[in-house]
Amino acid sequence: EVDDYDQWFKKELPGIDPMVTGLTFNDYRGRPYALPEYFHPTSWVGRSAIDFLTHYNLSDPFFLKVSFHRPHSPYDPPERWIDKYTQDKMPQPFQGGNWDRRYAVHYNGTPDPGIWCGDIGIEQVKKSRQAYYSSVSFVDEWIGEILDVLELRGLTNDTLVLFTADHGDMMGDH
């Protein structure tokens, strides 16, 4: 049990691994979430924020930190989002200069899913980008839902919304 989501998940689905999709943290691969969307950490975070905003009834100001687990890997959005992005529309990775030659590991077969460098091939980069873009869109959808609740509650004029990210992902660019 790492955080509140893990504790909630364990109560909702005892004995089921929340990483049932088969991807690991720092995994470069992507695939659709293996469970119903309701159990996805992005859905849980979004619902939790909306629940707080819907039921907050004090006159005092509030502070609400909404910290989505995704789009950090694993890239495991619901299939409905993956279906919106096609691999053939994914941009080619930018690979310029020779500065990264010392890290240009070429793999025979499938590289370890937790690698931090190396050439995983353009097709894999496109698959990873498809799942990453889908994960970003899934988070964006929930942010829209949260902002809608702020508007419905008449809180938009008195609420400061800050959006930050801890890091990006090179997605094959180097």
XYZ file of N, CA and C in Angstrom:
522
model
N 0.829 -1.167 0.000
C 0.000 0.000 0.000
C 0.879 1.238 0.000
N 0.965 1.855 -1.131
C 1.836 3.003 -1.295
C 1.095 4.305 -1.028
N -0.135 4.404 -1.446
C -0.885 5.649 -1.283
C -2.377 5.343 -1.112
N -3.181 6.404 -1.062
C -4.619 6.231 -0.852
C -5.276 5.410 -1.964
N -4.811 5.603 -3.199
C -5.373 4.817 -4.310
C -5.142 3.330 -4.075
N -3.913 2.973 -3.713
C -3.605 1.553 -3.487
C -4.485 0.964 -2.385
N -4.698 1.725 -1.328
C -5.552 1.245 -0.240
C -6.997 1.073 -0.721
N -7.492 2.057 -1.499
C -8.846 1.964 -2.050
C -8.958 0.751 -2.969
N -7.968 0.585 -3.861
C -7.985 -0.516 -4.824
C -8.030 -1.863 -4.101
N -7.217 -1.986 -3.067
C -7.151 -3.246 -2.315
C -8.503 -3.589 -1.681
N -9.229 -2.557 -1.215
C -10.553 -2.790 -0.634
C -11.581 -3.147 -1.703
N -11.479 -2.482 -2.846
C -12.440 -2.708 -3.933
C -12.227 -4.053 -4.631
N -10.978 -4.398 -4.857
C -10.647 -5.627 -5.590
C -9.593 -6.434 -4.830
N -9.966 -7.002 -3.688
C -8.976 -7.759 -2.910
C -8.397 -8.915 -3.735
N -7.094 -9.054 -3.619
C -6.410 -10.142 -4.314
C -6.040 -9.847 -5.759
N -6.479 -8.712 -6.288
C -6.140 -8.348 -7.670
C -4.961 -7.386 -7.638
N -4.002 -7.596 -8.510
C -2.837 -6.721 -8.619
C -3.225 -5.463 -9.399
N -3.024 -4.272 -8.834
C -3.370 -3.059 -9.576
C -2.548 -2.892 -10.860
N -1.447 -3.619 -10.965
C -0.610 -3.572 -12.171
C -0.932 -4.748 -13.097
N -2.167 -5.189 -13.078
C -2.594 -6.365 -13.831
C -2.397 -6.197 -15.340
N -2.263 -4.987 -15.805
C -2.045 -4.762 -17.235
C -0.718 -5.365 -17.689
N 0.200 -5.607 -16.756
C 1.456 -6.261 -17.092
C 2.580 -5.303 -17.435
N 2.361 -4.018 -17.227
C 3.405 -3.028 -17.469
C 4.032 -2.641 -16.132
N 5.238 -2.120 -16.174
C 5.930 -1.715 -14.966
C 6.106 -0.201 -14.954
N 6.403 0.346 -13.778
C 6.759 1.758 -13.714
C 8.065 1.928 -14.483
N 8.167 2.985 -15.248
C 9.293 3.271 -16.145
C 9.306 2.372 -17.377
N 8.217 1.710 -17.650
C 8.074 0.864 -18.830
C 7.903 1.737 -20.066
N 8.576 1.419 -21.154
C 8.419 2.190 -22.390
C 7.238 1.689 -23.223
N 6.719 0.534 -22.898
C 5.612 -0.024 -23.673
C 4.288 0.579 -23.244
N 3.250 0.366 -24.018
C 1.918 0.817 -23.667
C 0.884 -0.196 -24.124
N -0.205 -0.248 -23.396
C -1.322 -1.111 -23.781
C -2.560 -0.668 -23.011
N -3.726 -1.064 -23.487
C -4.964 -0.659 -22.799
C -5.032 -1.215 -21.376
N -5.628 -0.422 -20.499
C -5.829 -0.834 -19.116
C -6.653 -2.120 -19.089
N -6.238 -3.064 -18.270
C -6.845 -4.401 -18.287
C -8.138 -4.520 -17.478
N -8.437 -3.536 -16.649
C -9.636 -3.590 -15.816
C -10.632 -2.542 -16.288
N -11.855 -2.566 -15.774
C -12.800 -1.504 -16.124
C -12.222 -0.128 -15.751
N -12.534 0.858 -16.554
C -12.008 2.211 -16.409
C -12.206 2.780 -15.007
N -13.260 2.388 -14.338
C -13.565 2.857 -12.990
C -12.394 2.642 -12.037
N -11.626 1.570 -12.222
C -10.536 1.221 -11.317
C -9.207 1.858 -11.697
N -9.132 2.527 -12.817
C -7.879 3.162 -13.258
C -7.518 4.276 -12.282
N -6.224 4.430 -11.953
C -5.843 5.485 -11.015
C -6.245 6.891 -11.477
N -6.258 7.147 -12.762
C -6.683 8.462 -13.249
C -8.147 8.711 -12.918
N -8.986 7.697 -13.092
C -10.406 7.824 -12.745
C -10.580 8.044 -11.255
N -9.828 7.309 -10.448
C -9.947 7.443 -9.004
C -9.557 8.849 -8.543
N -8.451 9.365 -9.050
C -8.015 10.712 -8.668
C -9.066 11.739 -9.084
N -9.551 11.638 -10.316
C -10.567 12.570 -10.799
C -11.842 12.516 -9.964
N -12.321 11.307 -9.679
C -13.536 11.155 -8.864
C -13.330 11.691 -7.454
N -12.153 11.452 -6.890
C -11.870 11.923 -5.532
C -11.896 13.449 -5.474
N -11.310 14.101 -6.452
C -11.310 15.567 -6.496
C -12.733 16.099 -6.650
N -13.483 15.490 -7.552
C -14.863 15.918 -7.774
C -15.709 15.697 -6.528
N -15.488 14.595 -5.838
C -16.223 14.327 -4.601
C -15.932 15.416 -3.570
N -14.668 15.783 -3.420
C -14.321 16.845 -2.469
C -15.005 18.150 -2.852
N -14.883 18.543 -4.113
C -15.452 19.818 -4.559
C -16.973 19.841 -4.460
N -17.581 18.724 -4.724
C -19.046 18.642 -4.676
C -19.574 18.773 -3.248
N -18.840 18.223 -2.298
C -19.329 18.185 -0.919
C -18.720 19.255 -0.012
N -17.784 20.040 -0.511
C -17.180 21.077 0.331
C -18.208 22.165 0.592
N -18.499 22.427 1.867
C -19.535 23.412 2.178
C -19.126 24.395 3.271
N -17.840 24.529 3.514
C -17.369 25.496 4.498
C -17.166 26.851 3.832
N -17.212 27.885 4.619
C -16.966 29.220 4.065
C -15.474 29.517 3.988
N -14.656 28.722 4.663
C -13.205 28.905 4.625
C -12.644 28.506 3.266
N -11.560 29.156 2.863
C -10.897 28.735 1.620
C -10.396 27.294 1.759
N -10.212 26.634 0.656
C -9.685 25.270 0.676
C -8.440 25.183 -0.195
N -7.643 24.173 0.077
C -6.505 23.821 -0.769
C -6.731 22.380 -1.198
N -6.711 22.149 -2.471
C -6.904 20.794 -2.991
C -5.786 20.497 -3.974
N -4.979 19.517 -3.642
C -3.924 19.053 -4.552
C -4.462 17.826 -5.265
N -4.533 17.906 -6.579
C -5.015 16.793 -7.397
C -3.809 16.246 -8.140
N -3.289 15.140 -7.680
C -2.040 14.603 -8.224
C -2.318 13.307 -8.998
N -2.417 13.449 -10.305
C -2.678 12.286 -11.161
C -1.434 11.407 -11.254
N -1.634 10.099 -11.195
C -0.538 9.143 -11.333
C 0.002 9.125 -12.765
N -0.859 9.336 -13.710
C -0.493 9.327 -15.114
C -0.503 10.754 -15.626
N 0.166 11.039 -16.732
C 0.595 10.129 -17.786
C 1.949 9.466 -17.578
N 2.514 9.555 -16.358
C 3.742 8.818 -16.085
C 3.506 7.350 -16.418
N 4.559 6.675 -16.840
C 4.416 5.250 -17.106
C 3.979 4.533 -15.829
N 3.270 3.441 -15.976
C 2.968 2.728 -17.214
C 1.917 3.447 -18.066
N 2.090 3.352 -19.363
C 1.155 3.951 -20.316
C 0.027 2.957 -20.553
N -1.013 3.092 -19.743
C -2.099 2.102 -19.747
C -3.471 2.771 -19.734
N -3.738 3.644 -20.696
C -5.046 4.309 -20.713
C -6.151 3.331 -21.117
N -7.401 3.730 -20.889
C -8.501 2.891 -21.384
C -8.437 2.767 -22.904
N -8.897 1.648 -23.386
C -8.834 1.373 -24.827
C -9.539 2.449 -25.650
N -10.610 3.032 -25.125
C -11.337 4.045 -25.898
C -10.435 5.218 -26.254
N -9.428 5.497 -25.432
C -8.494 6.572 -25.760
C -7.436 6.093 -26.745
N -6.950 4.888 -26.595
C -5.957 4.370 -27.544
C -6.552 4.337 -28.945
N -7.833 4.008 -29.036
C -8.493 3.942 -30.346
C -8.575 5.303 -31.033
N -8.414 6.397 -30.291
C -8.494 7.740 -30.879
C -7.188 8.173 -31.549
N -6.113 7.501 -31.248
C -4.806 7.846 -31.814
C -4.303 6.673 -32.654
N -3.936 6.945 -33.871
C -3.412 5.874 -34.723
C -1.899 6.016 -34.830
N -1.233 4.879 -34.847
C 0.225 4.879 -34.883
C 0.772 5.542 -36.141
N 0.053 5.421 -37.262
C 0.570 6.002 -38.500
C 0.568 7.533 -38.455
N -0.172 8.134 -37.506
C -0.192 9.601 -37.366
C 0.815 10.083 -36.313
N 1.494 9.162 -35.647
C 2.469 9.537 -34.636
C 3.722 10.094 -35.322
N 4.261 11.199 -34.800
C 5.463 11.768 -35.418
C 6.673 10.844 -35.251
N 7.570 10.940 -36.200
C 8.826 10.197 -36.109
C 9.640 10.776 -34.958
N 10.416 9.961 -34.276
C 11.266 10.510 -33.229
C 12.382 11.364 -33.835
N 12.744 12.421 -33.134
C 13.864 13.251 -33.551
C 15.129 12.651 -32.971
N 16.071 12.349 -33.848
C 17.343 11.781 -33.405
C 18.441 12.539 -34.134
N 18.943 13.592 -33.488
C 19.926 14.444 -34.139
C 21.259 14.462 -33.425
N 22.290 14.693 -34.212
C 23.624 14.790 -33.644
C 24.161 13.441 -33.215
N 25.342 13.465 -32.663
C 25.998 12.225 -32.244
C 26.256 12.180 -30.748
N 25.691 13.141 -29.998
C 25.973 13.231 -28.574
C 25.564 11.984 -27.807
N 24.574 11.257 -28.310
C 24.042 10.112 -27.573
C 24.596 8.770 -28.052
N 25.613 8.807 -28.868
C 26.153 7.555 -29.429
C 26.554 6.568 -28.326
N 27.108 7.066 -27.241
C 27.562 6.144 -26.189
C 26.413 5.420 -25.502
N 25.177 5.952 -25.625
C 24.004 5.302 -25.038
C 23.187 4.521 -26.064
N 23.627 4.520 -27.290
C 22.854 3.904 -28.376
C 22.970 2.385 -28.321
N 22.322 1.812 -27.343
C 22.318 0.365 -27.191
C 21.334 -0.213 -28.209
N 21.775 -1.159 -28.989
C 20.896 -1.835 -29.940
C 20.649 -3.241 -29.407
N 19.411 -3.617 -29.382
C 19.024 -4.864 -28.740
C 18.749 -5.942 -29.775
N 19.165 -7.146 -29.451
C 18.776 -8.309 -30.234
C 17.543 -8.871 -29.549
N 16.417 -8.717 -30.198
C 15.172 -9.136 -29.556
C 14.534 -7.957 -28.848
N 13.767 -8.235 -27.823
C 13.022 -7.212 -27.106
C 13.840 -6.710 -25.927
N 14.052 -5.386 -25.859
C 14.791 -4.854 -24.704
C 13.974 -4.934 -23.432
N 14.668 -4.897 -22.315
C 14.019 -4.871 -21.012
C 13.039 -3.706 -20.976
N 11.807 -3.918 -20.495
C 10.818 -2.846 -20.500
C 11.140 -1.678 -19.585
N 12.107 -1.826 -18.687
C 12.449 -0.747 -17.779
C 13.692 0.022 -18.171
N 14.177 -0.144 -19.401
C 15.398 0.549 -19.811
C 15.202 2.053 -19.794
N 16.272 2.788 -19.607
C 16.188 4.250 -19.614
C 16.850 4.847 -20.851
N 17.520 4.039 -21.625
C 18.156 4.534 -22.843
C 18.231 3.393 -23.839
N 18.599 3.744 -25.057
C 18.772 2.740 -26.087
C 17.796 2.915 -27.223
N 18.049 2.189 -28.267
C 17.233 2.271 -29.473
C 16.196 1.152 -29.432
N 14.940 1.527 -29.229
C 13.872 0.511 -29.179
C 13.168 0.389 -30.530
N 13.603 1.190 -31.501
C 13.035 1.117 -32.845
C 11.874 2.076 -33.035
N 11.732 2.560 -34.239
C 10.717 3.563 -34.560
C 9.309 3.021 -34.352
N 9.043 1.772 -34.711
C 7.697 1.223 -34.532
C 7.300 1.167 -33.061
N 8.246 0.789 -32.199
C 7.939 0.762 -30.765
C 7.736 2.174 -30.239
N 8.530 3.131 -30.735
C 8.343 4.526 -30.322
C 6.929 4.981 -30.681
N 6.457 4.639 -31.862
C 5.104 5.034 -32.272
C 4.042 4.385 -31.378
N 4.232 3.123 -31.019
C 3.293 2.453 -30.117
C 3.302 3.115 -28.744
N 4.495 3.438 -28.256
C 4.613 4.087 -26.948
C 3.957 5.456 -26.978
N 4.185 6.211 -28.042
C 3.585 7.543 -28.164
C 2.059 7.457 -28.233
N 1.564 6.478 -28.918
C 0.110 6.307 -28.998
C -0.478 6.151 -27.597
N 0.125 5.312 -26.778
C -0.380 5.090 -25.428
C -0.130 6.304 -24.533
N 0.999 6.990 -24.724
C 1.301 8.182 -23.923
C 0.323 9.305 -24.246
N 0.110 9.584 -25.526
C -0.846 10.622 -25.922
C -2.239 10.289 -25.383
N -2.590 9.028 -25.423
C -3.887 8.591 -24.900
C -3.985 8.830 -23.397
N -2.897 8.576 -22.693
C -2.866 8.812 -21.245
C -3.013 10.298 -20.938
N -2.354 11.151 -21.717
C -2.471 12.600 -21.533
C -3.922 13.029 -21.759
N -4.548 12.523 -22.804
C -5.939 12.888 -23.099
C -6.891 12.421 -22.005
N -6.626 11.264 -21.434
C -7.462 10.744 -20.351
C -7.376 11.658 -19.130
N -6.161 12.093 -18.774
C -5.990 13.047 -17.675
C -6.684 14.362 -18.022
N -6.513 14.824 -19.237
C -7.134 16.078 -19.672
C -8.656 16.022 -19.535
N -9.239 14.885 -19.873
C -10.677 14.719 -19.729
C -11.099 14.926 -18.270
N -10.361 14.345 -17.340
C -10.704 14.485 -15.928
C -10.477 15.904 -15.429
N -9.436 16.564 -15.913
C -9.230 17.962 -15.533
C -10.427 18.792 -15.987
N -10.924 18.527 -17.180
C -12.123 19.214 -17.660
C -13.312 18.968 -16.757
N -13.478 17.743 -16.283
C -14.579 17.423 -15.375
C -14.447 18.186 -14.056
N -13.234 18.273 -13.554
C -12.987 19.002 -12.302
C -13.294 20.485 -12.485
N -12.832 21.062 -13.591
C -13.108 22.481 -13.861
C -14.604 22.731 -14.030
N -15.310 21.769 -14.619
C -16.769 21.899 -14.748
C -17.449 21.983 -13.383
N -16.975 21.168 -12.424
C -17.558 21.198 -11.083
C -17.281 22.540 -10.411
N -16.064 23.056 -10.584
C -15.763 24.381 -10.033
C -16.731 25.422 -10.585
N -17.004 25.345 -11.882
C -17.931 26.299 -12.500
C -19.360 26.098 -11.984
N -19.801 24.859 -11.916
C -21.157 24.582 -11.421
C -21.353 25.063 -9.983
N -20.319 24.972 -9.178
C -20.396 25.407 -7.775
C -20.180 26.915 -7.627
N -19.912 27.606 -8.738
C -19.674 29.050 -8.679
C -18.355 29.409 -8.033
N -17.366 28.549 -8.146
C -16.081 28.746 -7.479
C -14.971 29.248 -8.399
N -15.248 29.396 -9.680
C -14.162 29.729 -10.614
C -13.542 31.101 -10.361
N -14.330 32.074 -9.927
C -13.783 33.412 -9.712
C -12.945 33.521 -8.439
N -13.109 32.571 -7.532
C -12.375 32.601 -6.265
C -11.379 31.449 -6.137
N -11.076 30.808 -7.235
C -10.204 29.638 -7.188
C -9.014 29.841 -8.113
N -7.840 29.581 -7.594
C -6.616 29.609 -8.383
C -6.284 28.170 -8.757
N -6.159 27.904 -10.036
C -5.814 26.564 -10.510
C -4.403 26.625 -11.074
N -3.515 25.832 -10.514
C -2.142 25.718 -10.999
C -1.972 24.342 -11.609
N -1.389 24.295 -12.775
C -1.147 23.016 -13.426
C 0.352 22.877 -13.620
N 0.920 21.855 -13.025
C 2.352 21.605 -13.169
C 2.570 20.140 -13.521
N 3.757 19.847 -13.991
C 4.141 18.468 -14.286
C 5.557 18.255 -13.760
N 5.818 17.056 -13.305
C 7.141 16.813 -12.736
C 8.207 16.601 -13.805
N 7.829 16.100 -14.950
C 8.797 15.905 -16.032
C 8.051 15.505 -17.286
N 8.761 15.538 -18.377
C 8.186 15.070 -19.634
C 8.753 13.704 -19.937
N 8.528 13.267 -21.145
C 9.064 11.989 -21.579
C 9.612 12.193 -22.981
N 10.823 11.766 -23.206
C 11.462 11.981 -24.500
C 10.767 11.195 -25.625
N 10.099 10.124 -25.297
C 9.351 9.335 -26.276
C 10.150 9.027 -27.540
N 11.407 8.670 -27.348
C 12.252 8.275 -28.476
C 13.071 9.388 -29.073
N 12.800 10.632 -28.663
C 13.596 11.768 -29.152
C 14.926 11.794 -28.431
N 15.969 12.092 -29.162
C 17.280 12.328 -28.547
C 18.211 12.942 -29.566
